[in-house]
Amino acid sequence: MKTHSKGHSISTCKGFNQYYTMRKKRRGLHSIVLTTTIFGCMVSLAQQNQDTRDRFKYEIQRAKNDIVIDGEIDDIWQTLNSLTPFYNHAPEDKGFSNLKTEVKLTYNDRFLYVLGICYDGGDRVIQTLQRDNGGYYSSDHLTFALDPIGNRQNGFMFGVNAGGAQIEGILSLDGTRTENSTVWDNKWYSAVKEFEDYWVVEYAIPFKTLRFNTKNKEWGIGFVRPDIQNNSLTTWTEFPRNFNPDDLNYMGSLIWDEEIPKNKRPFSLIPYSTFSSNRDFEDDSQTKTNNEFEIGIDAKVNITSSINLDVTINPDFSNADVDQQVTNLTRFNIFLPERRNFFLENNDIFSNFGGWDIEPFFSRRIGLDEGRVVPINYGARVTGNISKKLRIGAMQIRTNSIDEIEKQNFTVAAFHQQVLDKSVIKALVIDKHQVGNSDNSFARNYGLEFAYVGKGGKFNNTVRFHSSHTDERLNDNFYYGFSGDYVTPRVRTGWTFDVVGENYITEVGINPRLENFNAETEEVERIGFIKFNPYFRYLFYPENEKSIFNWHGIRTWHKLYFNNDGSLNETENNFAYDFRFKNTSAFTADIRYRELNLPVPTSFLGDFEPLPVSNYSFTQFGLQYRTDNRKVLTGDIRTSYGSFFNGNRLNMVVNGNMRVQPWGNFGLTYNYNNVKLPDEFGEREIHLLRFNGNISFANNMFFTSVAQYNTQLDNFGIFTRFQWRYLPMSDLFLIYTDNYNTLENFNQRNRGLVVKLTYWF
């Protein structure tokens, strides 16, 4: 049986001064009211300090019969208690939601079942029918989050919108912030049925999809529901709006009435077969199309209910989303996010190390080399919880040779030990070596971190120490520092301080600032640095209900880099003011000042004279506006102008989107840069144009098309993908790619066609 507490508003406490001025003849009544009010304030304060997992509980009961997932409210649901009401979370975090939401849960030997009844008067927004689509969050939906281990460090989320589109993700804690990776994919079931003034959603989550301890009878659980038309967000538990609605620290409790059923089938097999036809027209040695047929297999093995083994043999990632191209006018490489499913589940065990812009482990460095695919022969990962407070991860990947790249073996191991309530001690080991030559060709990284998280979740700070070791056996190979933040509903302030040695080499990680390309010698120079990155934000929440703002506020952030001898490397100082309107539109004005001592001759624009080593300082101003995202036609525009090194730069980014509810979304993005440097340093206009089209024929059949025109890369590319999910987690893909050289009369560079079939046993 669920319990909840309405909680007294702190504003009630302000009222007792009014009673103090009551007439003396009503002194007796005043005493009663004053005593009651003070008691209410004490209860309110006690409740706010009380853990939400103690305040909000739902006792789940076993289902007596099987449940058919069809969106119908069967008789079995009528006998169960409701998890209701929901609280306002944003833009206000006080009081109950005006829209009623009812949730019920039950289970049997195979599934955790969830029923949601969402009342809305029939006024609902459905941006997409496609699974794992960004339009999900702009649709009316019901999403629930789980912490099956109960350690507040990691978990899962599952969501369905009013059109039946699914989304799932992995939750992990980074400091006090809960992060959500929705690229993860797994097997579960849902169904939606719409009615005149409400819609119903049913979920069935297989226990084998989750990681949990069968003897842990108290899980963390949370529910999130937006009201898109009224620009509001509601949650089952009550907590401050400065935390994400699926926050691991503010869940309620799911209480099991008996031991959770063990998974009777401890493994799953996912074989695939792929036919590909490719032609590289820029390779003179390839005179005809190269046709290949490949097979491979993935496997998931439940070693225990909380520890999972993932195995892949000859994996194929051709069905992964195409990378979105970007314009790079910085001195450093840009790293794009991981999209391959094998690396994603529990990936935070390995990747949640380091700080902003420095990651000792980045899985995209395995199997990819400067955009080229390096074949992976096999891989295996063990991840999960040995105990409630100890998470472990171990990974081994073997890649094949390609061109000048030899066979490589990658081994990564990590553990997270929870201490002091929510704090964590973490350790990481990375080894990359050439197969058969591990003594003379290797790169290794070691790291140890302590992440302190305050009990209330407002304050966190991580202290870290890392080192790297290669066959060159170099000195000055350390990276150490600390970072954290302090967060309240109005204030967010944070800091990062890092010291990076010139030989802290991360061949399986990210450390772009370390490597500086000398445009004259065409060599890379490693330059160590000291980084300090403080930031501050303050928000104003209007008290007038008729205000057009949800909030507005000031923010400032600074990036200070020094060379290891203490001299200035670079400084960047930013100031911005943000407005967020009740109609979901937004406006920002900002100013940026940079000063740097350019350490090596650098070229941004191609075949021009590189900028010489010198001191540069410049200022840029920017404006950005985003329209009401509830409309059929939406968009945003950002423009900035100012000095750029010894010249000027104008940048304009325009995004537009048209929604054909609920089956279609079509977007167009244009990024324009006009850089003018004096004399021989050159000037150039750079255009990046991207079209995105997503069509949902049904909840299990999708078509995606992306066309990108990039003058910085002199490339026009087309990517199209048809996906038919004929069974849960079993897909047929048709993928077509085409690239042209825009500098040479659109001569064709390469073309590819892939047919891929997967099946989940």
Short mmCIF file of C-alpha atoms in Angstrom, two decimals, residues 329-332 356 513 516 529-532 558-563 566-574 592-599 604 615-618 644-645:
data_model
loop_
_atom_site.label_atom_id
_atom_site.label_comp_id
_atom_site.label_asym_id
_atom_site.label_seq_id
_atom_site.Cartn_x
_atom_site.Cartn_y
_atom_site.Cartn_z
CA LEU A 329 37.34 26.56 -36.05
CA THR A 330 39.29 25.61 -32.95
CA ARG A 331 42.92 24.52 -32.64
CA PHE A 332 41.95 21.06 -31.41
CA TRP A 356 35.59 18.45 -18.35
CA ARG A 513 44.34 20.35 -25.65
CA ASN A 516 49.11 21.27 -30.71
CA PHE A 529 48.94 22.94 -18.96
CA ILE A 530 47.19 24.03 -15.78
CA LYS A 531 43.45 24.64 -16.08
CA PHE A 532 41.07 26.58 -13.83
CA HIS A 558 35.74 31.36 -17.20
CA LYS A 559 38.43 29.14 -18.69
CA LEU A 560 41.96 29.93 -17.57
CA TYR A 561 44.92 27.98 -18.96
CA PHE A 562 48.51 28.39 -17.86
CA ASN A 563 51.67 26.70 -19.06
CA GLY A 566 53.11 29.56 -14.80
CA SER A 567 52.98 31.74 -17.94
CA LEU A 568 49.66 32.50 -19.63
CA ASN A 569 48.46 30.02 -22.23
CA GLU A 570 44.87 31.17 -22.78
CA THR A 571 42.01 32.83 -20.95
CA GLU A 572 38.35 32.96 -21.92
CA ASN A 573 35.80 35.03 -19.98
CA ASN A 574 32.07 34.67 -20.71
CA ARG A 592 32.96 36.47 -24.81
CA TYR A 593 36.49 37.82 -24.36
CA ARG A 594 39.55 35.69 -25.18
CA GLU A 595 43.27 36.25 -24.85
CA LEU A 596 45.91 33.67 -25.75
CA ASN A 597 49.56 33.27 -26.44
CA LEU A 598 49.46 31.10 -29.54
CA PRO A 599 52.15 28.47 -28.87
CA PHE A 604 42.22 27.56 -39.39
CA ASN A 615 49.62 37.25 -28.27
CA TYR A 616 46.02 37.64 -29.49
CA SER A 617 42.96 39.10 -27.78
CA PHE A 618 39.46 39.41 -29.19
CA PHE A 644 38.81 36.67 -34.20
CA PHE A 645 42.57 36.48 -33.67
#
